[in-house]
Coordinates of C-alpha atoms in Angstrom, one line a residue:
Chain E
M174 CA 0.0 0.0 0.0
M175 CA 1.2 3.4 -0.8
T176 CA 1.0 6.1 1.9
T177 CA 0.2 9.7 1.0
A178 CA 3.5 10.8 2.4
T179 CA 5.5 8.9 -0.2
P180 CA 6.0 10.9 -3.4
P181 CA 4.8 8.9 -6.4
S182 CA 7.8 7.5 -8.2
P183 CA 7.6 7.5 -12.0
A184 CA 8.7 3.9 -11.9
A185 CA 5.7 2.9 -9.9
E186 CA 3.3 4.7 -12.2
T187 CA 4.5 3.1 -15.3
S188 CA 5.2 -0.2 -13.8
P189 CA 3.3 -2.6 -16.1
K190 CA 4.6 -1.0 -19.3
R191 CA 8.1 -0.7 -17.9
H192 CA 8.1 -4.4 -17.2
M193 CA 7.5 -5.2 -20.8
D194 CA 10.3 -2.9 -21.9
I195 CA 12.7 -4.6 -19.6
R196 CA 11.9 -8.0 -21.0
I197 CA 12.7 -6.9 -24.5
E198 CA 15.7 -4.9 -23.6
T199 CA 17.4 -7.6 -21.4
R200 CA 16.7 -10.3 -24.0
S201 CA 18.4 -8.4 -26.7
R202 CA 21.3 -7.7 -24.4
T203 CA 21.9 -11.4 -23.5
G204 CA 21.8 -12.2 -27.2
D205 CA 24.9 -10.2 -27.8
E206 CA 27.0 -12.1 -25.4
P207 CA 30.3 -13.6 -26.7
A208 CA 30.4 -17.3 -26.8
T209 CA 33.2 -17.6 -24.4
R210 CA 33.1 -15.6 -21.2
P211 CA 36.2 -14.5 -19.3
A212 CA 36.9 -16.2 -16.1
P213 CA 34.9 -14.7 -13.2
V214 CA 36.8 -12.0 -11.2
I215 CA 35.1 -12.9 -8.0
Q216 CA 34.1 -16.4 -6.9
M217 CA 32.6 -17.1 -3.5
E218 CA 32.7 -20.6 -2.0
D219 CA 30.5 -21.4 1.0
V220 CA 30.8 -17.9 2.4
S221 CA 29.2 -17.3 5.8
C222 CA 29.5 -14.1 7.8
W223 CA 29.1 -13.6 11.5
Y224 CA 28.7 -10.6 13.6
G225 CA 29.6 -11.9 17.0
D226 CA 27.2 -14.9 17.5
F227 CA 24.8 -13.7 14.8
R228 CA 25.2 -15.3 11.4
A229 CA 24.3 -12.7 8.8
I230 CA 24.7 -14.9 5.7
R231 CA 25.0 -18.6 5.3
D232 CA 26.8 -20.8 2.8
I233 CA 26.8 -18.6 -0.3
S234 CA 28.6 -19.8 -3.4
L235 CA 28.5 -17.8 -6.5
D236 CA 30.6 -16.5 -9.5
I237 CA 30.5 -12.9 -10.5
R238 CA 30.7 -12.3 -14.2
T239 CA 33.5 -10.1 -15.5
N240 CA 32.7 -6.8 -17.1
A241 CA 29.0 -7.1 -16.3
I242 CA 26.7 -5.6 -13.7
T243 CA 25.5 -8.0 -11.1
A244 CA 22.6 -6.9 -9.0
L245 CA 22.0 -8.2 -5.4
I246 CA 18.4 -8.0 -4.5
G247 CA 16.4 -9.2 -1.5
P248 CA 14.4 -8.0 1.5
S249 CA 15.9 -5.7 4.1
G250 CA 18.2 -7.5 6.5
C251 CA 18.8 -10.4 4.3
G252 CA 22.6 -9.8 4.2
K253 CA 23.0 -8.1 0.8
S254 CA 25.3 -5.4 2.2
T255 CA 27.2 -7.9 4.3
L256 CA 27.8 -10.0 1.2
L257 CA 29.0 -7.0 -0.7
R258 CA 31.2 -5.8 2.1
A259 CA 32.7 -9.2 2.4
I260 CA 34.1 -8.9 -1.1
N261 CA 36.4 -5.9 -0.3
R262 CA 37.0 -6.9 3.4
M263 CA 35.1 -3.9 4.6
N264 CA 33.5 -6.1 7.3
D265 CA 36.9 -6.4 8.8
L266 CA 36.3 -2.9 10.2
V267 CA 33.3 -4.1 12.2
P268 CA 34.4 -5.4 15.6
G269 CA 33.4 -9.1 16.0
A270 CA 32.8 -9.7 12.3
R271 CA 34.3 -12.9 10.8
L272 CA 33.9 -15.0 7.7
T273 CA 34.2 -18.6 6.8
G274 CA 34.5 -20.0 3.3
K275 CA 36.5 -18.5 0.5
V276 CA 36.2 -15.3 -1.5
L277 CA 38.5 -15.6 -4.6
Y278 CA 39.7 -12.7 -6.6
H279 CA 41.3 -13.8 -9.8
G280 CA 41.7 -17.1 -8.0
E281 CA 43.4 -15.7 -5.0
D282 CA 41.7 -16.1 -1.6
L283 CA 41.1 -12.6 -0.3
Y284 CA 41.0 -13.9 3.3
G285 CA 44.3 -15.7 2.9
P286 CA 46.9 -15.2 5.6
R287 CA 49.3 -13.1 3.5
V288 CA 46.6 -10.9 1.9
D289 CA 46.7 -7.2 2.8
A290 CA 43.2 -5.9 3.3
V291 CA 44.2 -2.3 2.4
E292 CA 45.4 -3.6 -1.0
V293 CA 42.2 -5.5 -1.5
R294 CA 40.2 -2.4 -1.1
R295 CA 42.3 -0.6 -3.7
R296 CA 41.7 -3.3 -6.2
I297 CA 38.0 -3.6 -5.3
G298 CA 36.5 -0.1 -5.0
M299 CA 33.3 0.9 -3.2
V300 CA 30.5 3.4 -3.6
F301 CA 28.3 3.8 -0.6
Q302 CA 24.6 4.2 0.0
K303 CA 24.8 7.8 1.1
P304 CA 27.1 10.0 -1.0
N305 CA 30.1 10.5 1.3
P306 CA 32.6 12.9 -0.3
F307 CA 35.5 13.9 1.9
P308 CA 35.3 17.3 3.4
K309 CA 37.8 18.5 0.9
S310 CA 37.8 20.0 -2.6
I311 CA 36.5 18.2 -5.6
Y312 CA 40.1 17.8 -6.9
D313 CA 41.4 16.5 -3.6
N314 CA 38.5 14.0 -3.3
V315 CA 39.5 12.4 -6.5
A316 CA 43.3 12.7 -5.9
F317 CA 43.1 11.3 -2.3
G318 CA 43.1 7.6 -3.3
P319 CA 46.0 7.8 -5.8
R320 CA 48.0 9.9 -3.3
V321 CA 47.6 7.5 -0.4
N322 CA 48.5 4.7 -2.7
G323 CA 51.7 6.5 -3.7
V324 CA 50.8 7.1 -7.4
R325 CA 53.2 9.4 -9.1
G326 CA 52.7 11.1 -12.3
D327 CA 50.3 13.7 -13.7
M328 CA 47.7 14.0 -11.0
D329 CA 45.7 16.7 -12.9
E330 CA 45.3 14.3 -15.8
L331 CA 44.3 11.5 -13.5
V332 CA 41.7 13.7 -11.8
E333 CA 40.3 14.9 -15.1
S334 CA 40.1 11.4 -16.7
S335 CA 38.4 10.0 -13.5
L336 CA 35.9 12.8 -13.5
R337 CA 35.3 12.3 -17.2
R338 CA 34.7 8.6 -16.8
A339 CA 32.3 9.4 -13.9
A340 CA 30.4 11.8 -16.3
L341 CA 31.0 14.7 -13.9
W342 CA 33.9 16.6 -15.6
D343 CA 31.8 19.1 -17.6
E344 CA 29.8 20.1 -14.5
V345 CA 32.8 20.7 -12.2
K346 CA 35.8 21.5 -14.4
D347 CA 35.5 25.2 -13.4
K348 CA 35.2 24.6 -9.7
L349 CA 37.7 21.9 -8.9
K350 CA 38.9 23.8 -5.8
Q351 CA 35.4 24.0 -4.3
S352 CA 34.3 21.6 -1.6
G353 CA 32.9 18.3 -2.7
M354 CA 30.2 18.7 -0.1
A355 CA 28.7 21.7 -2.0
L356 CA 27.6 19.5 -4.9
S357 CA 24.1 18.2 -5.3
G358 CA 23.4 14.6 -4.1
G359 CA 23.6 13.1 -7.6
Q360 CA 26.9 15.0 -8.3
Q361 CA 28.3 13.9 -5.0
Q362 CA 27.6 10.3 -5.8
R363 CA 29.3 10.6 -9.2
L364 CA 32.2 12.3 -7.4
C365 CA 32.4 9.2 -5.2
I366 CA 32.4 7.0 -8.3
A367 CA 35.2 9.2 -9.8
R368 CA 37.1 8.8 -6.5
A369 CA 36.7 5.0 -6.6
I370 CA 37.8 4.9 -10.3
A371 CA 40.8 7.0 -9.6
V372 CA 42.7 4.2 -7.9
E373 CA 42.0 2.0 -10.9
P374 CA 40.3 -0.9 -9.4
D375 CA 38.8 -3.6 -11.6
V376 CA 35.7 -4.3 -9.4
I377 CA 33.4 -1.7 -8.1
L378 CA 31.0 -2.5 -5.3
M379 CA 27.9 -0.2 -5.0
D380 CA 25.8 -0.4 -1.9
E381 CA 22.4 1.1 -2.9
P382 CA 24.1 4.0 -4.6
C383 CA 20.9 5.6 -5.7
S384 CA 18.7 5.3 -2.6
A385 CA 19.4 8.9 -1.6
L386 CA 18.9 10.3 -5.1
D387 CA 16.0 11.6 -7.2
P388 CA 14.9 9.7 -10.3
R389 CA 16.8 11.8 -12.7
A390 CA 20.1 11.5 -10.8
T391 CA 19.3 7.7 -10.4
L392 CA 19.1 7.4 -14.2
Q393 CA 22.4 9.2 -14.7
I394 CA 24.1 6.8 -12.3
E395 CA 22.6 3.9 -14.1
E396 CA 23.7 5.1 -17.5
L397 CA 27.1 5.7 -16.0
M398 CA 27.2 2.1 -14.6
I399 CA 26.4 0.7 -18.1
E400 CA 29.3 2.7 -19.6
L401 CA 31.6 1.7 -16.8
K402 CA 31.0 -2.1 -17.2
E403 CA 33.2 -2.0 -20.3
N404 CA 36.2 -1.7 -18.1
Y405 CA 34.9 -2.7 -14.7
T406 CA 33.0 -5.5 -13.0
I407 CA 30.2 -3.9 -11.1
I408 CA 28.2 -5.5 -8.2
I409 CA 25.3 -3.4 -7.0
V410 CA 23.0 -3.9 -4.0
T411 CA 19.6 -2.4 -4.8
H412 CA 16.1 -2.3 -3.4
N413 CA 14.8 -0.9 -6.6
M414 CA 13.5 -3.8 -8.8
Q415 CA 13.3 -1.5 -11.8
Q416 CA 16.9 -0.6 -11.3
A417 CA 18.0 -4.2 -11.1
A418 CA 16.0 -5.0 -14.2
R419 CA 17.1 -1.9 -16.2
A420 CA 20.8 -2.0 -15.4
S421 CA 22.0 -5.4 -14.6
E422 CA 22.8 -8.6 -16.6
E423 CA 22.9 -10.9 -13.7
T424 CA 20.7 -10.9 -10.6
V425 CA 21.3 -12.7 -7.3
F426 CA 18.3 -13.0 -5.1
L427 CA 18.9 -13.4 -1.4
T428 CA 16.4 -13.8 1.4
M429 CA 16.6 -14.8 5.0
G430 CA 15.6 -18.0 6.6
E431 CA 15.0 -19.0 10.2
E432 CA 17.5 -17.4 12.7
R433 CA 17.5 -14.5 10.2
A434 CA 20.6 -15.7 8.4
G435 CA 20.5 -14.6 4.8
F436 CA 21.0 -17.2 2.1
M437 CA 21.0 -17.2 -1.7
V438 CA 17.8 -18.4 -3.3
E439 CA 18.7 -18.0 -6.9
K440 CA 21.1 -16.5 -9.3
G441 CA 20.8 -16.1 -13.0
P442 CA 20.5 -13.7 -16.0
T443 CA 18.4 -10.8 -14.9
S444 CA 15.8 -11.5 -17.7
E445 CA 15.2 -14.9 -16.3
I446 CA 15.1 -13.8 -12.7
F447 CA 12.4 -11.3 -13.5
T448 CA 10.4 -13.2 -16.1
N449 CA 10.9 -16.8 -15.4
P450 CA 12.3 -17.4 -11.9
K451 CA 12.9 -21.0 -10.9
N452 CA 12.0 -20.5 -7.3
Q453 CA 8.7 -19.5 -5.9
L454 CA 10.4 -17.2 -3.3
T455 CA 12.0 -15.2 -6.1
E456 CA 8.7 -15.1 -8.0
D457 CA 7.0 -13.7 -5.0
Y458 CA 9.7 -11.1 -4.4
V459 CA 10.1 -9.7 -7.9
S460 CA 6.4 -9.5 -8.4
G461 CA 6.0 -7.5 -5.2
R462 CA 4.1 -10.1 -3.2
F463 CA 6.8 -10.1 -0.6
G464 CA 9.3 -7.7 0.9
Chain G
M1082 CA -25.6 28.2 3.6
T1083 CA -24.9 24.7 2.6
S1084 CA -23.6 22.3 5.2
S1085 CA -20.1 22.2 3.6
A1086 CA -19.9 26.0 3.7
V1087 CA -20.8 25.9 7.4
A1088 CA -18.1 23.3 8.0
A1089 CA -15.5 25.4 6.2
Q1090 CA -16.5 28.4 8.3
V1091 CA -16.1 26.4 11.5
R1092 CA -12.6 25.4 10.3
R1093 CA -11.7 28.9 9.4
A1094 CA -12.8 30.1 12.8
S1095 CA -10.8 27.4 14.5
L1096 CA -7.6 29.0 13.1
Q1097 CA -8.2 32.3 15.0
R1098 CA -6.0 33.0 18.0
T1099 CA -7.8 32.5 21.3
G1100 CA -6.1 34.2 24.2
V1101 CA -2.5 34.0 25.3
D1102 CA -0.5 30.8 25.9
V1103 CA 0.4 31.6 29.6
R1104 CA 2.7 28.7 30.2
S1105 CA 4.8 29.4 27.1
A1106 CA 5.1 33.1 28.1
V1107 CA 6.0 32.3 31.7
F1108 CA 8.7 29.8 30.6
Q1109 CA 10.2 32.2 28.1
G1110 CA 10.3 34.9 30.8
L1111 CA 12.0 32.5 33.1
L1112 CA 14.7 31.7 30.6
A1113 CA 15.3 35.4 29.9
L1114 CA 15.5 36.0 33.7
C1115 CA 18.2 33.2 34.1
L1116 CA 20.2 34.8 31.3
L1117 CA 19.9 38.2 32.9
F1118 CA 21.0 36.8 36.2
S1119 CA 24.2 35.3 34.8
L1120 CA 25.0 38.4 32.8
T1121 CA 24.4 40.7 35.9
V1122 CA 26.8 38.7 38.0
L1123 CA 29.4 38.9 35.3
V1124 CA 28.9 42.6 34.6
V1125 CA 29.0 43.5 38.3
L1126 CA 32.2 41.5 38.8
L1127 CA 33.8 43.1 35.7
V1128 CA 32.8 46.6 36.6
D1129 CA 34.0 46.2 40.2
V1130 CA 37.4 44.9 39.0
L1131 CA 37.8 47.6 36.4
L1132 CA 36.8 50.4 38.8
R1133 CA 39.4 49.2 41.3
G1134 CA 42.1 48.1 38.9
L1135 CA 42.1 50.8 36.2
P1136 CA 43.3 53.6 38.5
V1137 CA 46.5 51.5 39.1
F1138 CA 47.2 51.4 35.3
A1139 CA 46.3 55.1 35.1
A1140 CA 48.8 56.0 37.8
R1141 CA 51.6 53.5 36.9
G1142 CA 51.0 52.6 33.3
A1143 CA 53.2 49.7 31.9
D1144 CA 55.4 50.0 35.0
F1145 CA 52.9 47.7 36.8
L1146 CA 53.5 45.0 34.2
T1147 CA 57.3 45.2 34.4
S1148 CA 57.8 45.6 38.1
E1149 CA 58.5 42.7 40.4
V1150 CA 56.3 41.4 43.1
V1151 CA 57.7 43.5 46.0
S1152 CA 56.2 44.4 49.4
Q1153 CA 55.8 48.1 48.8
P1154 CA 52.4 48.6 47.1
D1155 CA 53.5 51.7 45.1
R1156 CA 56.3 49.7 43.5
A1157 CA 54.8 46.2 43.2
G1158 CA 54.1 44.7 39.8
V1159 CA 53.2 41.4 38.2
V1160 CA 56.2 40.7 35.9
Q1161 CA 57.1 37.4 37.5
G1162 CA 53.4 36.4 37.6
I1163 CA 53.2 36.9 33.8
Q1164 CA 56.5 35.1 33.2
G1165 CA 55.4 32.2 35.5
S1166 CA 52.0 31.9 33.9
V1167 CA 53.3 32.0 30.4
L1168 CA 55.9 29.4 31.2
V1169 CA 53.3 27.1 32.9
V1170 CA 51.0 27.5 29.9
L1171 CA 53.9 26.7 27.5
I1172 CA 54.8 23.6 29.5
V1173 CA 51.2 22.5 29.5
A1174 CA 51.0 23.2 25.7
V1175 CA 54.0 21.0 24.9
T1176 CA 53.1 18.2 27.3
A1177 CA 49.4 17.8 28.1
I1178 CA 48.1 18.7 24.6
P1179 CA 50.1 16.2 22.5
I1180 CA 49.9 13.5 25.1
G1181 CA 46.2 14.1 25.6
L1182 CA 45.5 14.2 21.8
M1183 CA 47.4 11.0 21.2
T1184 CA 45.7 9.2 24.1
A1185 CA 42.4 10.2 22.6
I1186 CA 43.4 9.0 19.1
Y1187 CA 44.4 5.7 20.6
L1188 CA 41.3 5.3 22.6
E1189 CA 38.9 6.3 19.8
E1190 CA 40.6 4.9 16.7
Y1191 CA 42.9 2.1 17.7
A1192 CA 41.9 0.5 21.0
P1193 CA 39.5 -2.4 20.8
D1194 CA 36.1 -1.7 22.2
N1195 CA 36.3 -4.0 25.3
R1196 CA 35.8 -3.8 29.0
L1197 CA 39.3 -2.5 29.7
T1198 CA 39.0 0.4 27.2
R1199 CA 35.6 1.3 28.6
F1200 CA 37.0 1.1 32.2
I1201 CA 39.8 3.4 31.2
S1202 CA 37.5 5.9 29.5
V1203 CA 35.2 6.1 32.4
N1204 CA 38.0 6.7 34.8
I1205 CA 39.5 9.5 32.7
R1206 CA 36.1 11.2 33.0
N1207 CA 36.4 10.7 36.8
L1208 CA 39.9 12.2 36.8
A1209 CA 38.5 15.3 35.2
G1210 CA 36.3 15.7 38.2
V1211 CA 39.0 15.3 40.9
P1212 CA 39.5 18.5 42.9
S1213 CA 42.5 20.5 41.7
I1214 CA 44.1 20.5 45.2
V1215 CA 44.5 16.7 44.8
Y1216 CA 46.6 17.3 41.7
G1217 CA 48.6 19.8 43.8
L1218 CA 49.4 17.1 46.3
L1219 CA 50.3 14.8 43.4
G1220 CA 52.6 17.5 42.0
L1221 CA 54.2 18.1 45.3
A1222 CA 54.9 14.4 45.9
L1223 CA 55.9 13.5 42.3
F1224 CA 57.4 16.5 40.6
V1225 CA 58.6 18.7 43.4
G1226 CA 59.8 15.6 45.2
T1227 CA 61.7 14.4 42.1
F1228 CA 63.3 17.8 41.5
R1229 CA 64.2 18.0 45.2
G1230 CA 65.8 14.6 44.9
L1231 CA 67.8 15.8 42.0
G1232 CA 68.8 19.0 43.9
I1233 CA 67.3 21.4 41.5
G1234 CA 65.8 24.7 42.4
T1235 CA 66.7 27.4 45.0
G1236 CA 68.8 25.6 47.5
G1237 CA 67.7 22.4 45.8
N1238 CA 64.2 22.6 47.1
G1239 CA 62.6 21.4 43.9
R1240 CA 60.1 24.3 43.9
I1241 CA 60.6 25.2 40.2
V1242 CA 58.3 26.3 37.4
L1243 CA 58.8 23.0 35.6
A1244 CA 57.2 21.2 38.6
G1245 CA 54.3 23.6 38.6
G1246 CA 53.8 23.3 34.8
L1247 CA 53.9 19.5 34.9
T1248 CA 51.4 19.5 37.8
M1249 CA 49.1 21.7 35.8
A1250 CA 49.6 19.4 32.8
T1251 CA 48.4 16.4 34.8
L1252 CA 45.4 18.5 35.9
V1253 CA 44.3 19.4 32.3
L1254 CA 45.2 16.1 30.7
P1255 CA 41.8 14.4 31.3
I1256 CA 40.1 17.5 30.0
M1257 CA 42.2 17.4 26.9
I1258 CA 41.6 13.7 26.4
I1259 CA 37.8 14.0 26.8
T1260 CA 37.3 16.9 24.5
A1261 CA 39.6 15.4 21.8
S1262 CA 37.8 12.0 22.1
E1263 CA 34.5 13.7 21.6
A1264 CA 35.8 15.6 18.6
L1265 CA 37.1 12.3 17.1
R1266 CA 33.9 10.5 17.9
A1267 CA 31.9 13.3 16.1
V1268 CA 33.7 12.6 12.8
P1269 CA 31.1 10.6 10.8
N1270 CA 32.0 7.0 10.2
A1271 CA 31.1 7.4 6.5
I1272 CA 34.3 9.5 6.1
R1273 CA 36.4 6.6 7.5
E1274 CA 34.7 4.1 5.3
A1275 CA 35.2 6.2 2.3
G1276 CA 38.9 6.4 3.0
Y1277 CA 39.2 2.7 3.6
G1278 CA 37.2 2.1 0.4
V1279 CA 39.9 3.7 -1.8
G1280 CA 42.7 1.7 -0.1
A1281 CA 43.9 4.0 2.6
S1282 CA 45.5 2.5 5.6
K1283 CA 44.4 3.1 9.2
W1284 CA 47.1 5.6 9.7
Q1285 CA 46.3 7.5 6.5
V1286 CA 42.6 7.5 7.3
T1287 CA 43.3 8.9 10.8
R1288 CA 46.0 11.3 9.8
K1289 CA 44.5 12.7 6.6
L1290 CA 40.7 12.4 7.1
V1291 CA 39.8 12.0 10.7
L1292 CA 42.2 14.4 12.4
P1293 CA 41.6 17.3 9.9
S1294 CA 37.8 16.9 10.4
A1295 CA 38.3 16.9 14.2
V1296 CA 40.6 19.9 14.4
P1297 CA 37.9 22.5 15.5
G1298 CA 36.8 20.2 18.3
I1299 CA 40.3 19.5 19.3
L1300 CA 41.1 23.2 19.5
T1301 CA 38.1 23.7 21.7
G1302 CA 39.9 21.2 24.1
V1303 CA 43.1 23.3 23.8
V1304 CA 41.2 26.4 24.7
L1305 CA 39.7 24.8 27.8
S1306 CA 43.0 23.3 28.8
L1307 CA 45.0 26.4 28.5
S1308 CA 42.4 28.6 30.3
R1309 CA 42.3 26.1 33.1
A1310 CA 46.1 26.1 33.4
L1311 CA 46.1 29.9 33.5
G1312 CA 43.4 30.2 36.1
E1313 CA 44.1 27.4 38.6
T1314 CA 45.7 28.5 41.8
A1315 CA 45.3 25.7 44.3
P1316 CA 47.7 23.2 42.7
L1317 CA 50.4 25.8 42.4
I1318 CA 50.2 26.6 46.1
L1319 CA 51.3 23.0 46.8
A1320 CA 53.5 22.6 43.8
G1321 CA 55.9 25.3 45.0
A1322 CA 54.9 28.6 43.5
V1323 CA 56.1 31.5 45.6
L1324 CA 53.3 33.3 47.5
G1325 CA 54.1 36.9 48.3
S1326 CA 57.0 39.1 47.4
Y1327 CA 60.3 38.0 46.1
S1328 CA 63.0 39.2 43.7
S1329 CA 64.0 37.1 40.8
G1330 CA 66.7 39.4 39.4
D1331 CA 68.0 38.9 35.9
K1332 CA 67.6 35.3 34.8
D1333 CA 67.8 33.7 31.4
F1334 CA 65.2 31.3 30.1
V1335 CA 66.8 28.1 31.4
E1336 CA 67.4 29.6 34.8
Q1337 CA 63.8 30.6 35.0
L1338 CA 62.7 27.1 34.1
F1339 CA 64.7 25.7 37.0
G1340 CA 64.3 28.6 39.4
A1341 CA 61.7 29.9 41.9
Y1342 CA 58.5 31.0 40.2
T1343 CA 55.1 32.4 40.8
A1344 CA 52.0 32.8 38.6
L1345 CA 49.4 35.5 38.1
P1346 CA 46.7 33.9 40.2
M1347 CA 49.2 33.3 42.9
V1348 CA 50.3 37.0 42.9
I1349 CA 46.6 38.0 43.0
F1350 CA 45.9 35.6 45.8
G1351 CA 48.9 36.9 47.7
W1352 CA 47.8 40.5 47.4
T1353 CA 44.3 39.8 48.6
K1354 CA 45.8 38.4 51.9
E1355 CA 47.7 41.7 52.5
S1356 CA 46.2 44.0 55.1
A1357 CA 47.1 47.3 53.5
P1358 CA 44.1 48.6 51.4
E1359 CA 46.4 49.6 48.4
F1360 CA 46.8 45.9 47.7
R1361 CA 43.1 45.5 46.9
E1362 CA 43.7 47.8 44.0
L1363 CA 46.8 45.9 42.9
A1364 CA 44.8 42.6 43.1
A1365 CA 42.1 44.1 40.9
A1366 CA 44.8 45.3 38.4
G1367 CA 46.3 41.8 38.5
I1368 CA 42.9 40.3 37.7
I1369 CA 42.7 42.5 34.6
V1370 CA 46.1 41.3 33.5
L1371 CA 45.1 37.7 34.1
L1372 CA 41.8 38.2 32.1
A1373 CA 43.7 39.8 29.3
V1374 CA 46.2 37.0 29.1
T1375 CA 43.5 34.3 29.2
L1376 CA 41.5 36.1 26.5
L1377 CA 44.6 36.4 24.4
A1378 CA 45.4 32.7 24.6
N1379 CA 41.8 31.8 23.8
A1380 CA 41.7 34.2 20.9
V1381 CA 44.7 32.5 19.3
A1382 CA 43.0 29.1 19.6
V1383 CA 39.7 30.4 18.3
Y1384 CA 41.5 32.0 15.4
F1385 CA 43.0 28.7 14.4
R1386 CA 39.7 26.9 15.0
N1387 CA 37.9 29.3 12.6
R1388 CA 40.7 29.0 10.0
F1389 CA 40.4 25.2 10.0
E1390 CA 36.6 25.3 9.9
R1391 CA 36.7 27.5 6.8
S1392 CA 39.1 25.3 4.9
W1393 CA 36.4 22.7 4.2

């Protein structure tokens, strides 16, 4: 039920029509795929995460397709963010968090004894739910990552190319010295994407990157994601079904079982998850009967 | 009139103001009264001090600032008090502020959140509430005692400005730790996560993101610490500051650090105990000097705080 307080979203108004568009669009997209796919960048094997005694996700095994957008969907509290943050060892920062199973990055176990979590986060970038630019200038926001990683060379050029790839350059090129906090929400989020790109990761994790943005800024971010997947592997957590359907090639549906531990119900090409899911739980969720 | 028009009229009428909200007005008056009371006390004190003290400056001018604390009221000044207070503040600034800041960084950013850490944090808060005379006793036993053992000071008595400054540093250390901790805690976690997300190490996140964001709050701690160090009297009484007149003669900086000392509040306190009425005026003039020095120290810290706030 929709409450009067919620502004009507354009997605909701055009829902049935939109659904058909998606079907056509995603089908044509899967048709273009090359016959041989590159090896998955990220592979998870029996991953479980705990916060203290609480098991947040249970026995998840999945491969993430390279140079594609994978959407993680599921009800609130099912462990989507936990799963995402397990990939760049962000959960290490939470006291009491631990993980069992394996998270492989190009075949290397990210939780291996000799792996440096700081280096992991450089290779696997992250964009957060709320735009969180540093309280610094636009330029310094982008240059921060390369600087702390000891990158030498033409910083101006790196800042420009990162902002260009994040589709923000034209809007900010005359005010690089201004604070990143002074930008609009959508611009801030693209600045955060530019900041993530600047350290040249090959995987970008996005944790509900559009939940704080208006529909227009949301679309801009989605278009940007589709451009970026040429060079990056993107994993996005989203609560927005339309967004998952519009932007992603692969969809992973998680839900939670007894004891509130999240588990993976189904993973597949987005078109299949949305039109012909194998599992009844997925069907109920994507059609809006649950969650 | 139709029934809907009547309903509309009733609703319009309900918007009209009906009488005064007495409770709200009384509460607001009470708040204003409290403010007035605090201001009155302050103004009365200030006016009283200025009325008594300004004639001294009018008669003596800068001579009052450069004369030693001697027993003749027409020749007595506060120069040793100023020197002593400035030295005490400097010692506090180079000891308590860095140690306090680093303790706060450790407790907030590095220490695991366990029972021991919480126990320590709670007890630092308790230390901030310990009466200052207790710190004086600590300073007497620890610092004055140590320097006496080393044979430093006039006749090896250990009553030197270094002992007083270090005593004051232990006194303000908890205040510094608490305010710096709060400043660090106020830095949103999103900033830390963003830093880690681009591959920054803990040190880089702390040094380049957390500390710059916390600088205004940390400087508030510095202001509080330095003001406290300037104003406290009781610990210095025990930690060997000279009460009453003495002559320090010509001494260089090192000799001052290891020699007899006094401080502005001590000088003022000493004068208020004198029986001759002229000393009341001198005490008031001394208070004006102390206020000026305190305001100056605070102004410097506030200047830096504003500068850092503007930079982002």
